[in-house]
Amino acid sequence: KAAKEFWLTDGHWADKFQKGLCDFLGIKHCVLCNSGSSANLLAISALTSPLLKDRQLKTGDEVITTACGFPTTLNPILQNNLIPVFIDIELETYNINTLRIEKFITKKTKAIFIPYSLGNPAEIDKIMEIVKKYNLWFIEDNCDSLGSKYNGKYTGTFGDMSTLSFYPAHHITTGEGGAVMTNNSLLKKILLSFRDWGRDCYCKTGTDNACGKRFKQKFPGFPYGYDHKYIYS
């Protein structure tokens, strides 16, 4: 139907899909993108934003991940000049061995980013204990696990962000496509900016001046009133 309408970008079909995902998982925000790989890159990249202040990830910070997983869980860590810290898996589940995580936490550890192997949840309660103890970001690569539950709660709803893939090999498909889910409104704003070429403006496609200040702001190096829609922060 979207193809027949020839509305080929973000629009009312995307809105309906995003709302359906949010309602199903019980999460506030869904940011669609072109693939699950991009969703993973967006999630990690968002954590490098200066808007996060003292929780911003910077070059050389460490991200704990699993030693056995798909390349697109690892690659965003490397692409953002962060250091992956590999934790071995349990052979019975192929998931991260949660008993080993705390041994590898240092002053540079800022986040945990793991997939759930073959849709089987890791020991999320133990991970959450560590995340809270050390004030770490937790990102769930939920691309293989949409619909899986841990202690009665859907995977992808525990962390600060989770990612989904809609490639044909996954549970639901749009042909291609992915999404980042979050309850954090600031992270949603950052994710949208990173997705949309770094644009500071958050107007939806086909919408102008939602903030009411499009021509009423002053940015460093620009004259007063410079069009906010063309500021890339």
PDB file of N, CA, C and O in Angstrom, residues 94-156:
ATOM      1  N   TYR A  94      25.182 -20.295  24.483  1.00  0.00           N
ATOM      2  CA  TYR A  94      25.905 -19.394  23.572  1.00  0.00           C
ATOM      3  C   TYR A  94      25.695 -17.918  23.938  1.00  0.00           C
ATOM      4  O   TYR A  94      26.014 -17.029  23.168  1.00  0.00           O
ATOM      5  N   ASN A  95      25.166 -17.670  25.131  1.00  0.00           N
ATOM      6  CA  ASN A  95      25.013 -16.303  25.625  1.00  0.00           C
ATOM      7  C   ASN A  95      26.182 -15.920  26.512  1.00  0.00           C
ATOM      8  O   ASN A  95      26.915 -16.782  27.020  1.00  0.00           O
ATOM      9  N   ILE A  96      26.318 -14.623  26.754  1.00  0.00           N
ATOM     10  CA  ILE A  96      27.400 -14.101  27.576  1.00  0.00           C
ATOM     11  C   ILE A  96      27.376 -14.729  28.970  1.00  0.00           C
ATOM     12  O   ILE A  96      26.314 -14.951  29.559  1.00  0.00           O
ATOM     13  N   ASN A  97      28.559 -15.066  29.475  1.00  0.00           N
ATOM     14  CA  ASN A  97      28.697 -15.630  30.813  1.00  0.00           C
ATOM     15  C   ASN A  97      28.659 -14.477  31.820  1.00  0.00           C
ATOM     16  O   ASN A  97      29.644 -13.770  32.017  1.00  0.00           O
ATOM     17  N   THR A  98      27.509 -14.295  32.442  1.00  0.00           N
ATOM     18  CA  THR A  98      27.322 -13.131  33.322  1.00  0.00           C
ATOM     19  C   THR A  98      28.216 -13.176  34.560  1.00  0.00           C
ATOM     20  O   THR A  98      28.501 -12.137  35.152  1.00  0.00           O
ATOM     21  N   LEU A  99      28.686 -14.358  34.953  1.00  0.00           N
ATOM     22  CA  LEU A  99      29.549 -14.476  36.136  1.00  0.00           C
ATOM     23  C   LEU A  99      30.931 -13.874  35.885  1.00  0.00           C
ATOM     24  O   LEU A  99      31.660 -13.574  36.833  1.00  0.00           O
ATOM     25  N   ARG A 100      31.278 -13.665  34.625  1.00  0.00           N
ATOM     26  CA  ARG A 100      32.609 -13.140  34.292  1.00  0.00           C
ATOM     27  C   ARG A 100      32.610 -11.635  34.028  1.00  0.00           C
ATOM     28  O   ARG A 100      33.672 -11.015  33.957  1.00  0.00           O
ATOM     29  N   ILE A 101      31.431 -11.040  33.870  1.00  0.00           N
ATOM     30  CA  ILE A 101      31.365  -9.632  33.461  1.00  0.00           C
ATOM     31  C   ILE A 101      32.066  -8.714  34.447  1.00  0.00           C
ATOM     32  O   ILE A 101      32.908  -7.877  34.074  1.00  0.00           O
ATOM     33  N   GLU A 102      31.735  -8.838  35.727  1.00  0.00           N
ATOM     34  CA  GLU A 102      32.224  -7.884  36.727  1.00  0.00           C
ATOM     35  C   GLU A 102      33.749  -7.891  36.843  1.00  0.00           C
ATOM     36  O   GLU A 102      34.359  -6.872  37.175  1.00  0.00           O
ATOM     37  N   LYS A 103      34.378  -9.019  36.530  1.00  0.00           N
ATOM     38  CA  LYS A 103      35.836  -9.112  36.612  1.00  0.00           C
ATOM     39  C   LYS A 103      36.532  -8.205  35.605  1.00  0.00           C
ATOM     40  O   LYS A 103      37.703  -7.867  35.763  1.00  0.00           O
ATOM     41  N   PHE A 104      35.818  -7.825  34.548  1.00  0.00           N
ATOM     42  CA  PHE A 104      36.433  -7.055  33.468  1.00  0.00           C
ATOM     43  C   PHE A 104      36.016  -5.585  33.466  1.00  0.00           C
ATOM     44  O   PHE A 104      36.340  -4.850  32.536  1.00  0.00           O
ATOM     45  N   ILE A 105      35.315  -5.156  34.479  1.00  0.00           N
ATOM     46  CA  ILE A 105      34.909  -3.750  34.565  1.00  0.00           C
ATOM     47  C   ILE A 105      36.059  -2.908  35.101  1.00  0.00           C
ATOM     48  O   ILE A 105      36.690  -3.247  36.098  1.00  0.00           O
ATOM     49  N   THR A 106      36.336  -1.807  34.398  1.00  0.00           N
ATOM     50  CA  THR A 106      37.380  -0.862  34.805  1.00  0.00           C
ATOM     51  C   THR A 106      36.771   0.535  34.895  1.00  0.00           C
ATOM     52  O   THR A 106      35.578   0.725  34.670  1.00  0.00           O
ATOM     53  N   LYS A 107      37.609   1.511  35.196  1.00  0.00           N
ATOM     54  CA  LYS A 107      37.145   2.897  35.241  1.00  0.00           C
ATOM     55  C   LYS A 107      36.691   3.387  33.870  1.00  0.00           C
ATOM     56  O   LYS A 107      35.938   4.358  33.771  1.00  0.00           O
ATOM     57  N   LYS A 108      37.140   2.726  32.812  1.00  0.00           N
ATOM     58  CA  LYS A 108      36.774   3.128  31.453  1.00  0.00           C
ATOM     59  C   LYS A 108      35.508   2.437  30.946  1.00  0.00           C
ATOM     60  O   LYS A 108      35.019   2.770  29.874  1.00  0.00           O
ATOM     61  N   THR A 109      34.997   1.474  31.697  1.00  0.00           N
ATOM     62  CA  THR A 109      33.801   0.755  31.261  1.00  0.00           C
ATOM     63  C   THR A 109      32.593   1.668  31.357  1.00  0.00           C
ATOM     64  O   THR A 109      32.300   2.218  32.411  1.00  0.00           O
ATOM     65  N   LYS A 110      31.874   1.820  30.239  1.00  0.00           N
ATOM     66  CA  LYS A 110      30.744   2.745  30.208  1.00  0.00           C
ATOM     67  C   LYS A 110      29.438   2.097  29.769  1.00  0.00           C
ATOM     68  O   LYS A 110      28.367   2.662  29.981  1.00  0.00           O
ATOM     69  N   ALA A 111      29.515   0.906  29.141  1.00  0.00           N
ATOM     70  CA  ALA A 111      28.291   0.317  28.601  1.00  0.00           C
ATOM     71  C   ALA A 111      28.425  -1.190  28.450  1.00  0.00           C
ATOM     72  O   ALA A 111      29.536  -1.734  28.394  1.00  0.00           O
ATOM     73  N   ILE A 112      27.279  -1.857  28.400  1.00  0.00           N
ATOM     74  CA  ILE A 112      27.190  -3.269  28.046  1.00  0.00           C
ATOM     75  C   ILE A 112      26.269  -3.370  26.834  1.00  0.00           C
ATOM     76  O   ILE A 112      25.166  -2.822  26.838  1.00  0.00           O
ATOM     77  N   PHE A 113      26.748  -4.036  25.798  1.00  0.00           N
ATOM     78  CA  PHE A 113      25.985  -4.160  24.551  1.00  0.00           C
ATOM     79  C   PHE A 113      26.057  -5.616  24.102  1.00  0.00           C
ATOM     80  O   PHE A 113      27.104  -6.086  23.654  1.00  0.00           O
ATOM     81  N   ILE A 114      24.948  -6.341  24.247  1.00  0.00           N
ATOM     82  CA  ILE A 114      24.973  -7.768  23.939  1.00  0.00           C
ATOM     83  C   ILE A 114      23.756  -8.185  23.129  1.00  0.00           C
ATOM     84  O   ILE A 114      22.682  -7.596  23.244  1.00  0.00           O
ATOM     85  N   PRO A 115      23.906  -9.249  22.326  1.00  0.00           N
ATOM     86  CA  PRO A 115      22.757  -9.881  21.679  1.00  0.00           C
ATOM     87  C   PRO A 115      22.284 -11.048  22.530  1.00  0.00           C
ATOM     88  O   PRO A 115      22.989 -11.508  23.443  1.00  0.00           O
ATOM     89  N   TYR A 116      21.088 -11.517  22.235  1.00  0.00           N
ATOM     90  CA  TYR A 116      20.580 -12.750  22.831  1.00  0.00           C
ATOM     91  C   TYR A 116      20.674 -13.827  21.760  1.00  0.00           C
ATOM     92  O   TYR A 116      19.978 -13.781  20.740  1.00  0.00           O
ATOM     93  N   SER A 117      21.524 -14.806  21.974  1.00  0.00           N
ATOM     94  CA  SER A 117      21.851 -15.768  20.935  1.00  0.00           C
ATOM     95  C   SER A 117      20.646 -16.623  20.554  1.00  0.00           C
ATOM     96  O   SER A 117      20.009 -17.253  21.403  1.00  0.00           O
ATOM     97  N   LEU A 118      20.339 -16.621  19.257  1.00  0.00           N
ATOM     98  CA  LEU A 118      19.255 -17.430  18.701  1.00  0.00           C
ATOM     99  C   LEU A 118      17.916 -17.162  19.376  1.00  0.00           C
ATOM    100  O   LEU A 118      17.043 -18.029  19.435  1.00  0.00           O
ATOM    101  N   GLY A 119      17.759 -15.948  19.899  1.00  0.00           N
ATOM    102  CA  GLY A 119      16.484 -15.576  20.512  1.00  0.00           C
ATOM    103  C   GLY A 119      16.345 -15.975  21.962  1.00  0.00           C
ATOM    104  O   GLY A 119      15.312 -15.722  22.587  1.00  0.00           O
ATOM    105  N   ASN A 120      17.374 -16.603  22.530  1.00  0.00           N
ATOM    106  CA  ASN A 120      17.310 -17.041  23.931  1.00  0.00           C
ATOM    107  C   ASN A 120      17.899 -15.969  24.849  1.00  0.00           C
ATOM    108  O   ASN A 120      19.066 -15.596  24.701  1.00  0.00           O
ATOM    109  N   PRO A 121      17.116 -15.446  25.786  1.00  0.00           N
ATOM    110  CA  PRO A 121      17.606 -14.371  26.661  1.00  0.00           C
ATOM    111  C   PRO A 121      18.804 -14.796  27.494  1.00  0.00           C
ATOM    112  O   PRO A 121      18.903 -15.954  27.919  1.00  0.00           O
ATOM    113  N   ALA A 122      19.714 -13.861  27.725  1.00  0.00           N
ATOM    114  CA  ALA A 122      20.802 -14.070  28.684  1.00  0.00           C
ATOM    115  C   ALA A 122      20.227 -13.911  30.103  1.00  0.00           C
ATOM    116  O   ALA A 122      19.024 -13.699  30.274  1.00  0.00           O
ATOM    117  N   GLU A 123      21.085 -13.995  31.097  1.00  0.00           N
ATOM    118  CA  GLU A 123      20.641 -13.817  32.491  1.00  0.00           C
ATOM    119  C   GLU A 123      20.530 -12.312  32.761  1.00  0.00           C
ATOM    120  O   GLU A 123      21.406 -11.691  33.358  1.00  0.00           O
ATOM    121  N   ILE A 124      19.413 -11.760  32.338  1.00  0.00           N
ATOM    122  CA  ILE A 124      19.252 -10.302  32.342  1.00  0.00           C
ATOM    123  C   ILE A 124      19.214  -9.734  33.758  1.00  0.00           C
ATOM    124  O   ILE A 124      19.700  -8.621  33.993  1.00  0.00           O
ATOM    125  N   ASP A 125      18.675 -10.478  34.715  1.00  0.00           N
ATOM    126  CA  ASP A 125      18.616  -9.952  36.088  1.00  0.00           C
ATOM    127  C   ASP A 125      20.018  -9.699  36.639  1.00  0.00           C
ATOM    128  O   ASP A 125      20.264  -8.676  37.297  1.00  0.00           O
ATOM    129  N   LYS A 126      20.965 -10.582  36.335  1.00  0.00           N
ATOM    130  CA  LYS A 126      22.347 -10.397  36.800  1.00  0.00           C
ATOM    131  C   LYS A 126      23.009  -9.225  36.076  1.00  0.00           C
ATOM    132  O   LYS A 126      23.784  -8.475  36.678  1.00  0.00           O
ATOM    133  N   ILE A 127      22.703  -9.091  34.783  1.00  0.00           N
ATOM    134  CA  ILE A 127      23.249  -7.959  34.027  1.00  0.00           C
ATOM    135  C   ILE A 127      22.725  -6.645  34.592  1.00  0.00           C
ATOM    136  O   ILE A 127      23.484  -5.688  34.768  1.00  0.00           O
ATOM    137  N   MET A 128      21.441  -6.583  34.896  1.00  0.00           N
ATOM    138  CA  MET A 128      20.847  -5.361  35.435  1.00  0.00           C
ATOM    139  C   MET A 128      21.441  -4.990  36.782  1.00  0.00           C
ATOM    140  O   MET A 128      21.606  -3.805  37.099  1.00  0.00           O
ATOM    141  N   GLU A 129      21.787  -5.966  37.598  1.00  0.00           N
ATOM    142  CA  GLU A 129      22.449  -5.691  38.880  1.00  0.00           C
ATOM    143  C   GLU A 129      23.780  -4.986  38.650  1.00  0.00           C
ATOM    144  O   GLU A 129      24.114  -4.006  39.334  1.00  0.00           O
ATOM    145  N   ILE A 130      24.538  -5.483  37.678  1.00  0.00           N
ATOM    146  CA  ILE A 130      25.848  -4.893  37.362  1.00  0.00           C
ATOM    147  C   ILE A 130      25.676  -3.496  36.774  1.00  0.00           C
ATOM    148  O   ILE A 130      26.412  -2.556  37.128  1.00  0.00           O
ATOM    149  N   VAL A 131      24.703  -3.343  35.869  1.00  0.00           N
ATOM    150  CA  VAL A 131      24.441  -2.050  35.229  1.00  0.00           C
ATOM    151  C   VAL A 131      24.132  -0.984  36.277  1.00  0.00           C
ATOM    152  O   VAL A 131      24.658   0.138  36.228  1.00  0.00           O
ATOM    153  N   LYS A 132      23.293  -1.327  37.234  1.00  0.00           N
ATOM    154  CA  LYS A 132      22.919  -0.364  38.280  1.00  0.00           C
ATOM    155  C   LYS A 132      24.077  -0.089  39.237  1.00  0.00           C
ATOM    156  O   LYS A 132      24.300   1.050  39.662  1.00  0.00           O
ATOM    157  N   LYS A 133      24.825  -1.125  39.573  1.00  0.00           N
ATOM    158  CA  LYS A 133      25.948  -0.973  40.502  1.00  0.00           C
ATOM    159  C   LYS A 133      27.016  -0.033  39.966  1.00  0.00           C
ATOM    160  O   LYS A 133      27.569   0.797  40.706  1.00  0.00           O
ATOM    161  N   TYR A 134      27.289  -0.112  38.659  1.00  0.00           N
ATOM    162  CA  TYR A 134      28.385   0.663  38.059  1.00  0.00           C
ATOM    163  C   TYR A 134      27.884   1.809  37.178  1.00  0.00           C
ATOM    164  O   TYR A 134      28.681   2.467  36.511  1.00  0.00           O
ATOM    165  N   ASN A 135      26.585   2.060  37.176  1.00  0.00           N
ATOM    166  CA  ASN A 135      25.987   3.154  36.398  1.00  0.00           C
ATOM    167  C   ASN A 135      26.376   3.067  34.917  1.00  0.00           C
ATOM    168  O   ASN A 135      26.874   4.014  34.313  1.00  0.00           O
ATOM    169  N   LEU A 136      26.124   1.907  34.327  1.00  0.00           N
ATOM    170  CA  LEU A 136      26.474   1.659  32.933  1.00  0.00           C
ATOM    171  C   LEU A 136      25.244   1.787  32.041  1.00  0.00           C
ATOM    172  O   LEU A 136      24.122   1.567  32.473  1.00  0.00           O
ATOM    173  N   TRP A 137      25.481   2.139  30.785  1.00  0.00           N
ATOM    174  CA  TRP A 137      24.437   2.026  29.773  1.00  0.00           C
ATOM    175  C   TRP A 137      24.253   0.547  29.438  1.00  0.00           C
ATOM    176  O   TRP A 137      25.230  -0.210  29.419  1.00  0.00           O
ATOM    177  N   PHE A 138      23.023   0.157  29.135  1.00  0.00           N
ATOM    178  CA  PHE A 138      22.762  -1.220  28.715  1.00  0.00           C
ATOM    179  C   PHE A 138      21.946  -1.187  27.431  1.00  0.00           C
ATOM    180  O   PHE A 138      20.837  -0.643  27.395  1.00  0.00           O
ATOM    181  N   ILE A 139      22.523  -1.736  26.362  1.00  0.00           N
ATOM    182  CA  ILE A 139      21.835  -1.801  25.068  1.00  0.00           C
ATOM    183  C   ILE A 139      21.621  -3.267  24.721  1.00  0.00           C
ATOM    184  O   ILE A 139      22.575  -4.065  24.730  1.00  0.00           O
ATOM    185  N   GLU A 140      20.391  -3.615  24.405  1.00  0.00           N
ATOM    186  CA  GLU A 140      20.046  -4.986  24.041  1.00  0.00           C
ATOM    187  C   GLU A 140      19.956  -5.102  22.522  1.00  0.00           C
ATOM    188  O   GLU A 140      19.147  -4.425  21.890  1.00  0.00           O
ATOM    189  N   ASP A 141      20.774  -5.960  21.950  1.00  0.00           N
ATOM    190  CA  ASP A 141      20.599  -6.322  20.544  1.00  0.00           C
ATOM    191  C   ASP A 141      19.505  -7.379  20.514  1.00  0.00           C
ATOM    192  O   ASP A 141      19.746  -8.567  20.736  1.00  0.00           O
ATOM    193  N   ASN A 142      18.286  -6.918  20.249  1.00  0.00           N
ATOM    194  CA  ASN A 142      17.098  -7.772  20.306  1.00  0.00           C
ATOM    195  C   ASN A 142      16.678  -8.254  18.915  1.00  0.00           C
ATOM    196  O   ASN A 142      15.552  -8.712  18.730  1.00  0.00           O
ATOM    197  N   CYS A 143      17.605  -8.137  17.956  1.00  0.00           N
ATOM    198  CA  CYS A 143      17.263  -8.423  16.559  1.00  0.00           C
ATOM    199  C   CYS A 143      16.814  -9.868  16.346  1.00  0.00           C
ATOM    200  O   CYS A 143      15.984 -10.142  15.474  1.00  0.00           O
ATOM    201  N   ASP A 144      17.347 -10.807  17.123  1.00  0.00           N
ATOM    202  CA  ASP A 144      16.960 -12.211  16.998  1.00  0.00           C
ATOM    203  C   ASP A 144      15.858 -12.602  17.980  1.00  0.00           C
ATOM    204  O   ASP A 144      15.474 -13.777  18.027  1.00  0.00           O
ATOM    205  N   SER A 145      15.364 -11.644  18.770  1.00  0.00           N
ATOM    206  CA  SER A 145      14.618 -12.038  19.969  1.00  0.00           C
ATOM    207  C   SER A 145      13.275 -11.353  20.154  1.00  0.00           C
ATOM    208  O   SER A 145      12.719 -11.386  21.255  1.00  0.00           O
ATOM    209  N   LEU A 146      12.742 -10.719  19.113  1.00  0.00           N
ATOM    210  CA  LEU A 146      11.447 -10.062  19.257  1.00  0.00           C
ATOM    211  C   LEU A 146      10.393 -11.082  19.693  1.00  0.00           C
ATOM    212  O   LEU A 146      10.170 -12.085  19.021  1.00  0.00           O
ATOM    213  N   GLY A 147       9.755 -10.837  20.829  1.00  0.00           N
ATOM    214  CA  GLY A 147       8.748 -11.749  21.357  1.00  0.00           C
ATOM    215  C   GLY A 147       9.249 -12.668  22.453  1.00  0.00           C
ATOM    216  O   GLY A 147       8.449 -13.289  23.150  1.00  0.00           O
ATOM    217  N   SER A 148      10.578 -12.778  22.608  1.00  0.00           N
ATOM    218  CA  SER A 148      11.118 -13.573  23.706  1.00  0.00           C
ATOM    219  C   SER A 148      10.854 -12.879  25.035  1.00  0.00           C
ATOM    220  O   SER A 148      10.788 -11.647  25.099  1.00  0.00           O
ATOM    221  N   LYS A 149      10.710 -13.670  26.086  1.00  0.00           N
ATOM    222  CA  LYS A 149      10.464 -13.103  27.416  1.00  0.00           C
ATOM    223  C   LYS A 149      11.472 -13.636  28.426  1.00  0.00           C
ATOM    224  O   LYS A 149      11.958 -14.762  28.314  1.00  0.00           O
ATOM    225  N   TYR A 150      11.767 -12.783  29.413  1.00  0.00           N
ATOM    226  CA  TYR A 150      12.627 -13.169  30.533  1.00  0.00           C
ATOM    227  C   TYR A 150      11.886 -12.793  31.807  1.00  0.00           C
ATOM    228  O   TYR A 150      11.554 -11.617  32.007  1.00  0.00           O
ATOM    229  N   ASN A 151      11.596 -13.775  32.637  1.00  0.00           N
ATOM    230  CA  ASN A 151      10.801 -13.568  33.851  1.00  0.00           C
ATOM    231  C   ASN A 151       9.489 -12.840  33.539  1.00  0.00           C
ATOM    232  O   ASN A 151       9.066 -11.932  34.272  1.00  0.00           O
ATOM    233  N   GLY A 152       8.861 -13.215  32.425  1.00  0.00           N
ATOM    234  CA  GLY A 152       7.562 -12.673  32.074  1.00  0.00           C
ATOM    235  C   GLY A 152       7.574 -11.319  31.395  1.00  0.00           C
ATOM    236  O   GLY A 152       6.519 -10.769  31.075  1.00  0.00           O
ATOM    237  N   LYS A 153       8.773 -10.786  31.137  1.00  0.00           N
ATOM    238  CA  LYS A 153       8.903  -9.458  30.518  1.00  0.00           C
ATOM    239  C   LYS A 153       9.637  -9.592  29.193  1.00  0.00           C
ATOM    240  O   LYS A 153      10.627 -10.321  29.095  1.00  0.00           O
ATOM    241  N   TYR A 154       9.170  -8.877  28.169  1.00  0.00           N
ATOM    242  CA  TYR A 154       9.780  -8.976  26.848  1.00  0.00           C
ATOM    243  C   TYR A 154      11.233  -8.521  26.857  1.00  0.00           C
ATOM    244  O   TYR A 154      11.575  -7.497  27.470  1.00  0.00           O
ATOM    245  N   THR A 155      12.087  -9.274  26.166  1.00  0.00           N
ATOM    246  CA  THR A 155      13.435  -8.779  25.906  1.00  0.00           C
ATOM    247  C   THR A 155      13.314  -7.507  25.062  1.00  0.00           C
ATOM    248  O   THR A 155      12.349  -7.326  24.314  1.00  0.00           O
ATOM    249  N   GLY A 156      14.298  -6.649  25.193  1.00  0.00           N
ATOM    250  CA  GLY A 156      14.242  -5.361  24.493  1.00  0.00           C
ATOM    251  C   GLY A 156      13.580  -4.279  25.317  1.00  0.00           C
ATOM    252  O   GLY A 156      13.465  -3.134  24.861  1.00  0.00           O
TER     253      GLY A 156
END
